[in-house]
Each structure stands twice: as structure tokens, then as C-alpha cells.
Short mmCIF file of C-alpha atoms in Angstrom, two decimals:
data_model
loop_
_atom_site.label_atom_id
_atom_site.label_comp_id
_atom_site.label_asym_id
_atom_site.label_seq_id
_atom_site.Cartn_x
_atom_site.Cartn_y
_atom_site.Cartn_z
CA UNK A 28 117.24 -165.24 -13.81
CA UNK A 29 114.11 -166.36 -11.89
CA UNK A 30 111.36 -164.22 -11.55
CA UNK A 31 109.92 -162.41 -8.57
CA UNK A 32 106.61 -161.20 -8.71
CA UNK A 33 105.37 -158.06 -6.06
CA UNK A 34 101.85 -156.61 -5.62
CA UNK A 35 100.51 -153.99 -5.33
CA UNK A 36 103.87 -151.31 -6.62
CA UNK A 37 102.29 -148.53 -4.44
CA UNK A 38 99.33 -148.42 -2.34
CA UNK A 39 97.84 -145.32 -0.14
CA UNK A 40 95.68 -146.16 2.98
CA UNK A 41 94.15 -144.36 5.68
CA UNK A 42 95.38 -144.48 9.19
CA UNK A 43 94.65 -147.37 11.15
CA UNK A 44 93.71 -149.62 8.00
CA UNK A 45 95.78 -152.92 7.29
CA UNK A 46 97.30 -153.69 4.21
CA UNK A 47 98.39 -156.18 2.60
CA UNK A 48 101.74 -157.06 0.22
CA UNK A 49 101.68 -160.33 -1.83
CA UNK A 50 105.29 -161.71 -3.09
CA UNK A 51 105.29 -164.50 -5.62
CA UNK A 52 107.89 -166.43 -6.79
CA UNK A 53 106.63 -167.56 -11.00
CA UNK A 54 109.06 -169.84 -11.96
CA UNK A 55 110.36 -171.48 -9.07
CA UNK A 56 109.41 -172.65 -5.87
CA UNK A 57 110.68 -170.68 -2.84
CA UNK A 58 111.13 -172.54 0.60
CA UNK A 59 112.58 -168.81 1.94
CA UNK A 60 111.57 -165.64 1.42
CA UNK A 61 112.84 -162.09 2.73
CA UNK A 62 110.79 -159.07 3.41
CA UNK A 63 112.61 -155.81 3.68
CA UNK A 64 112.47 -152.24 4.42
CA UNK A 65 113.99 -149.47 2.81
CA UNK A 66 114.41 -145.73 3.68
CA UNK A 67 114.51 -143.21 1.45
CA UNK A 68 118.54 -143.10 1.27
CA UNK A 69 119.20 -145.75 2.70
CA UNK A 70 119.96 -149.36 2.36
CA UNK A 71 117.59 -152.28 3.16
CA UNK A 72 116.80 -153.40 6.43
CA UNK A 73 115.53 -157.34 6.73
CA UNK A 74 112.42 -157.51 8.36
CA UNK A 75 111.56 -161.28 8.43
CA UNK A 76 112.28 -164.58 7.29
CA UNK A 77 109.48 -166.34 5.76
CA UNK A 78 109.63 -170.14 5.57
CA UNK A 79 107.02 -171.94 4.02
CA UNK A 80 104.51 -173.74 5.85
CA UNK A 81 105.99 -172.57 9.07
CA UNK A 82 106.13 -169.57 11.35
CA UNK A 83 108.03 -166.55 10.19
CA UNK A 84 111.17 -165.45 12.35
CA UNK A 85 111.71 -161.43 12.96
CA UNK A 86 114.83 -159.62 13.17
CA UNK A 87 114.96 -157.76 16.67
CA UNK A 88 112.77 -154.77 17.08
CA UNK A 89 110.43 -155.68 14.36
CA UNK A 90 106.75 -156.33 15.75
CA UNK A 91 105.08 -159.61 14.59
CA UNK A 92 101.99 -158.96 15.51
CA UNK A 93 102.07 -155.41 13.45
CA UNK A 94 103.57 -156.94 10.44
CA UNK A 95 102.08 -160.35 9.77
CA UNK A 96 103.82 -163.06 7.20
CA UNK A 97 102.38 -165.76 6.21
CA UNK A 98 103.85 -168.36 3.84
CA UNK A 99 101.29 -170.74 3.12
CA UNK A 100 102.58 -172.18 -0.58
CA UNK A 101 105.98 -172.33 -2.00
CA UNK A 102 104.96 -169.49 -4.67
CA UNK A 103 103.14 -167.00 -2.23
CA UNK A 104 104.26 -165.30 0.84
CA UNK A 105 101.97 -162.36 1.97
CA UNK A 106 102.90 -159.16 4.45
CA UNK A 107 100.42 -157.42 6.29
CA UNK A 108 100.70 -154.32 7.53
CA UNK A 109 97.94 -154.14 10.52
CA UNK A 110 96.62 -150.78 11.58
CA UNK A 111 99.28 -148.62 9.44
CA UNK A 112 100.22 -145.51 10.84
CA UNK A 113 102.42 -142.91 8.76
CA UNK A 114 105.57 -143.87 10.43
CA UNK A 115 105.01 -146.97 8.85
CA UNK A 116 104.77 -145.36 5.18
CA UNK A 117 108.41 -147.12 3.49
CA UNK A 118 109.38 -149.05 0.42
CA UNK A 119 108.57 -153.29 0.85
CA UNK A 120 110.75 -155.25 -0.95
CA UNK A 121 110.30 -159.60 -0.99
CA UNK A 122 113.32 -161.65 -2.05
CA UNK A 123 113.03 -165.27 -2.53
CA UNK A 124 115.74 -167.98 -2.96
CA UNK A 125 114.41 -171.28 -4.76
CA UNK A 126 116.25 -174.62 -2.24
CA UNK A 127 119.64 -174.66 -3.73
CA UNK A 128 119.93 -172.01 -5.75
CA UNK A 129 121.65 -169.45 -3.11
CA UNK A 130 121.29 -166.21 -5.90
CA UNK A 131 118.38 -164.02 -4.23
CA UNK A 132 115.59 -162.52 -6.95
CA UNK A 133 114.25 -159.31 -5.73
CA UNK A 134 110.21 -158.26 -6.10
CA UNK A 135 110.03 -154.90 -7.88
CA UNK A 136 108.87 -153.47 -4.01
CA UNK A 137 105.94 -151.82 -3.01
CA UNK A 138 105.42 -148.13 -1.61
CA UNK A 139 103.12 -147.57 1.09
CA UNK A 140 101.71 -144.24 1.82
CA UNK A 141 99.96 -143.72 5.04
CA UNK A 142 97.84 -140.80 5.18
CA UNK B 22 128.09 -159.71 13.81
CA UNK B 23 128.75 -159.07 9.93
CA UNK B 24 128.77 -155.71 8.76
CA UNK B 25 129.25 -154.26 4.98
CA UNK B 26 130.76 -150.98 4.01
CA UNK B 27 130.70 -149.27 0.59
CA UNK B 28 132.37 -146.57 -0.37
CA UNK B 29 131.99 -144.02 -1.46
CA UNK B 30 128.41 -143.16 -1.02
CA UNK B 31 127.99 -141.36 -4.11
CA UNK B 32 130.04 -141.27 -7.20
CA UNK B 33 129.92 -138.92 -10.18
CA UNK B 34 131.61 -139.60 -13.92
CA UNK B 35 131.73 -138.25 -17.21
CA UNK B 36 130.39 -141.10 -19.76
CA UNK B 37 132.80 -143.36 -20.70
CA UNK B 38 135.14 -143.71 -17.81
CA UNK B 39 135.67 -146.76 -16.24
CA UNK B 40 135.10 -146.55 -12.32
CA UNK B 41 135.75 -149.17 -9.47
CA UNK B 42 133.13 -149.40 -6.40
CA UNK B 43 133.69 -150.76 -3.44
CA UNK B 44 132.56 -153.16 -0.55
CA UNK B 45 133.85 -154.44 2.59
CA UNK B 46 132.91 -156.58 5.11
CA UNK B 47 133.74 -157.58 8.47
CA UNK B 48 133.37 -161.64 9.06
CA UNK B 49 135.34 -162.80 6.08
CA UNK B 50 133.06 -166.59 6.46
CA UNK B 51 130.62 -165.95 4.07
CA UNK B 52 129.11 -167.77 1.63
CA UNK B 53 128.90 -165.84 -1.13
CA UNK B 54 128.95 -161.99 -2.30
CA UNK B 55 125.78 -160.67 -4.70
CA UNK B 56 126.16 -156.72 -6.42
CA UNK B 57 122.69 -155.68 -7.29
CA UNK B 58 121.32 -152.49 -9.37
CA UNK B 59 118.44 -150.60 -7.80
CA UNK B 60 117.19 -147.77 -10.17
CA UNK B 61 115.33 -144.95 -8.46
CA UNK B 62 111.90 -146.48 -6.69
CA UNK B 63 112.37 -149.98 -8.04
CA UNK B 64 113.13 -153.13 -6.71
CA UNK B 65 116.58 -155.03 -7.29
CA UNK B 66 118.25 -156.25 -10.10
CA UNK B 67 121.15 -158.98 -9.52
CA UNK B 68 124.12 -158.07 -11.37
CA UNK B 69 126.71 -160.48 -10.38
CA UNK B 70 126.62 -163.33 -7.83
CA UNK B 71 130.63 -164.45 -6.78
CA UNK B 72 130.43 -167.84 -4.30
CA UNK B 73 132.97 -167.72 -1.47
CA UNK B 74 135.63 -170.29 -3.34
CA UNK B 75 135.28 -167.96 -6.43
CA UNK B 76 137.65 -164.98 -6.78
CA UNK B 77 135.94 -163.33 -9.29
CA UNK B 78 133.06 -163.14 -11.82
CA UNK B 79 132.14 -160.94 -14.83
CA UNK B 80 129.31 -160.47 -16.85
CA UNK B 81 129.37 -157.56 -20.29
CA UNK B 82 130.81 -154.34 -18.47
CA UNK B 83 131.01 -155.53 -15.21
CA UNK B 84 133.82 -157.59 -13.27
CA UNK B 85 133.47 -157.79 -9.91
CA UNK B 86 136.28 -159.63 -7.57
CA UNK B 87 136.08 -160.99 -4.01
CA UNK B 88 139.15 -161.22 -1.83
CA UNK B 89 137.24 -163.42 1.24
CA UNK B 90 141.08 -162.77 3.17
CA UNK B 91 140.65 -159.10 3.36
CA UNK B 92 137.19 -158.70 3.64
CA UNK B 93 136.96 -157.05 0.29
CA UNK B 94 134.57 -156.80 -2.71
CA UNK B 95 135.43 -154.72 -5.88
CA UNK B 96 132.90 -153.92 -8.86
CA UNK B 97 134.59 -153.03 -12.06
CA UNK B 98 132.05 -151.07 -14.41
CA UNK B 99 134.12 -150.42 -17.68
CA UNK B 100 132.83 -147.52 -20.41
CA UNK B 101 130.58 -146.41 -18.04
CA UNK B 102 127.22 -145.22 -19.95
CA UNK B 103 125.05 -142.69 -18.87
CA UNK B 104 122.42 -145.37 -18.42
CA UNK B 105 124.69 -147.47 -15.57
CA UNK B 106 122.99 -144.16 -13.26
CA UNK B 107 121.84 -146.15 -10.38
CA UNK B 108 122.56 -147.36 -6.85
CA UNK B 109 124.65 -150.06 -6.76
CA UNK B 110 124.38 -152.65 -3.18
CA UNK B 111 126.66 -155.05 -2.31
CA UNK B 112 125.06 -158.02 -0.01
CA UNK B 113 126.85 -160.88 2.01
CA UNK B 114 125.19 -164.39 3.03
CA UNK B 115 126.63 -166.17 5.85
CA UNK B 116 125.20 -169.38 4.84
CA UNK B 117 123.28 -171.14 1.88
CA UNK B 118 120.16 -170.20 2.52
CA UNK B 119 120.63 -167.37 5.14
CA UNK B 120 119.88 -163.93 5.22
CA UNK B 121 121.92 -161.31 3.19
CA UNK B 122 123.34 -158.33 4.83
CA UNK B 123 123.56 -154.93 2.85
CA UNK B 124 126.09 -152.17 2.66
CA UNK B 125 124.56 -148.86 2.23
CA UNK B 126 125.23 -148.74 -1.52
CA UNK B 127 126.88 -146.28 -3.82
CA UNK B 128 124.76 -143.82 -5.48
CA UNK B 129 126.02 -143.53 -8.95
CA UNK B 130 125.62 -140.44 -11.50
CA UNK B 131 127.12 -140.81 -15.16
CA UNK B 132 127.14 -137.54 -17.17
CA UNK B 133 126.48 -137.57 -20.46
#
């Protein structure tokens, strides 16, 4: 299957720092991309959908301006997480689905730990 | 609104059984099904991907069926190994290209 590509697997950050998540798609190009959250426990919880070269849409009760996507190439979509807070400390997962190909390839996620 | 069950939550076996997990869901117009792995702290790993005019798909070990009627995914895991320990998600998509909506997976344990 096609290859997802997620960066950094874990990061720590201090309180009120931004972070950033990069998802890449390495062998195909990915109009849409997903960004999820997961729980410990629990199952995933769609955050966004990222369409490239256009403005990201939110699920309901997710804050845009907290957690920023931008999809600027059809390999690349980026999450920042602006002035983290612990409560924001969760496992990011990206998915990305190539035009046509409806299977979705899941990054390996990323763990942020705000202290 | 779509919603996906899976039960049970969490599933123990002694290796070499075969088990059946399951999935359900609520609007029966999807577009297709996708079971995924997710090992402890990792991503996902796409096991089996059934399209909505498809009744069922299999791949080594693993059969899993879609009845789009009832609402109703099954996953088939024969001679399970102790190494099939995982969390197992089941995920709907509405539409090609849409979002996919997740059960709360089935945590399972195979004892050596």
C-alpha cells in the first residue's frame, strides 16, 4: 500500500509553545488529508479536513485558529499546535487518500507531551 | 448522522482459536468499509478495504464481510497468533473521498 510519512513520532514542549506536525504522503499525491485525535482508550476523533491548496474545514468544536492546517503541496500537509497547553497533550494521527484511490494510509502518529 | 459500534471492546483467546469481531453501523449508504490494526502507540495499519457493492474480502488470516442491508461488518481472524494482539477499528466513508467514521475498536489479547 501507499506510504504515509509522520514527523516528529513524539515531541515534548513547554506550555504556551506551538508545535508543529508534518504529514507526507511519498508515493502518491494526496488532494485530502485527515488529521485526527486519539485518547488514550479511545477511538479517533477527526479533527480537520485538509484540501490542498485550499482552506482546511473543522469538525464542530475544534478551534482553527488553535490548530492550524495548512496544505500547501499535494505531498505535505502541516498541523500546528499554537500555544499548547497540557490538555492539549494527545496522539496526532494524518491520513491521506491519493484522488481515486478511496483506501485511507495512516501516518505512524505523533505524541505530544505538554509540560 | 452515521455512527459505528464494535463489539466487544476487548477480547481475550488462547493462540490458535479462530475469533469473529464485530462492527455496526447506523446509515447503511456508505461507500465503503476499511478494518485497520493499531498496535499499542502506533499509527494504523489497513487490513482490509470492502467497497459498498462488495460483500466480502479476504486477505491470509483475515476475511472480513459487509452486509450494507443490516448495517453489519464482520472480521474473521482464523488461527489466531499471539502476534494478531492489537486493536482492531472498523471505519465507514459516506462518500469517495469523504471522511471516515470510527467505531471504538476491539482491544484484542491472544495468549500464548
Amino acid at each position: 500500500g501507499a506510504v504515509v510519512s509522520q514527523h516528529p513520532s513524539r515531541v515534548i514542549c513547554k506550555s504556551g509553545t506551538s508545535v508543529k506536525i508534518e504529514c507526507r504522503s511519498l508515493d502518491f499525491q494526496a488532494t485530502t488529508m485527515f488529521w485526527y485525535r486519539q485518547f488514550p482508550k479511545q477511538s479517533l476523533m477527526l479533527m480537520a479536513t485538509s484540501n490542498e491548496g485550499s482552506k482546511a474545514t473543522y469538525e464542530q468544536g475544534v478551534e482553527k485558529d488553535k490548530f492550524l492546517i495548512n496544505h500547501a503541496s499535494l505531498t505535505l500537509s502541516t498541523l500546528t499546535v499554537t500555544s499548547a497547553h497540557p490538555e492539549d497533550s494527545s496522539f496526532y494521527i494524518c491520513s491521506a487518500s491519493s484522488p481515486g484511490n478511496t483506501e485511507a494510509f495512516f501516518g505512524q502518529g505523533t505524541r505530544l507531551t505538554v509540560v | 448522522k452515521q455512527e459505528v459500534t464494535q463489539i466487544p471492546a476487548a477480547l481475550s483467546v488462547p493462540e490458535g482459536e479462530n475469533l469473529v469481531l464485530n462492527c455496526s453501523f447506523t446509515d447503511s449508504a456508505i461507500y465503503n468499509l476499511q478494518w485497520f490494526r493499531q498496535d499499542p502507540g502506533k499509527g494504523l495499519t489497513s487490513l482490509l478495504l470492502i467497497q459498498s457493492s462488495q460483500r466480502e474480502q479476504t486477505s491470509g488470516r483475515l476475511n472480513a464481510s459487509l452486509d450494507k442491508s443490516s448495517g453489519r461488518s464482520t472480521l474473521y481472524i482464523a488461527a489466531s497468533q499471539p502476534g494478531d494482539s492489537a486493536t482492531y477499528l472498523c471505519a465507514v466513508r459516506g462518500t469517495q473521498g469523504g471522511k471516515l467514521i470510527f467505531g471504538q475498536g476491539t482491544e484484542l489479547s491472544v495468549k500464548p
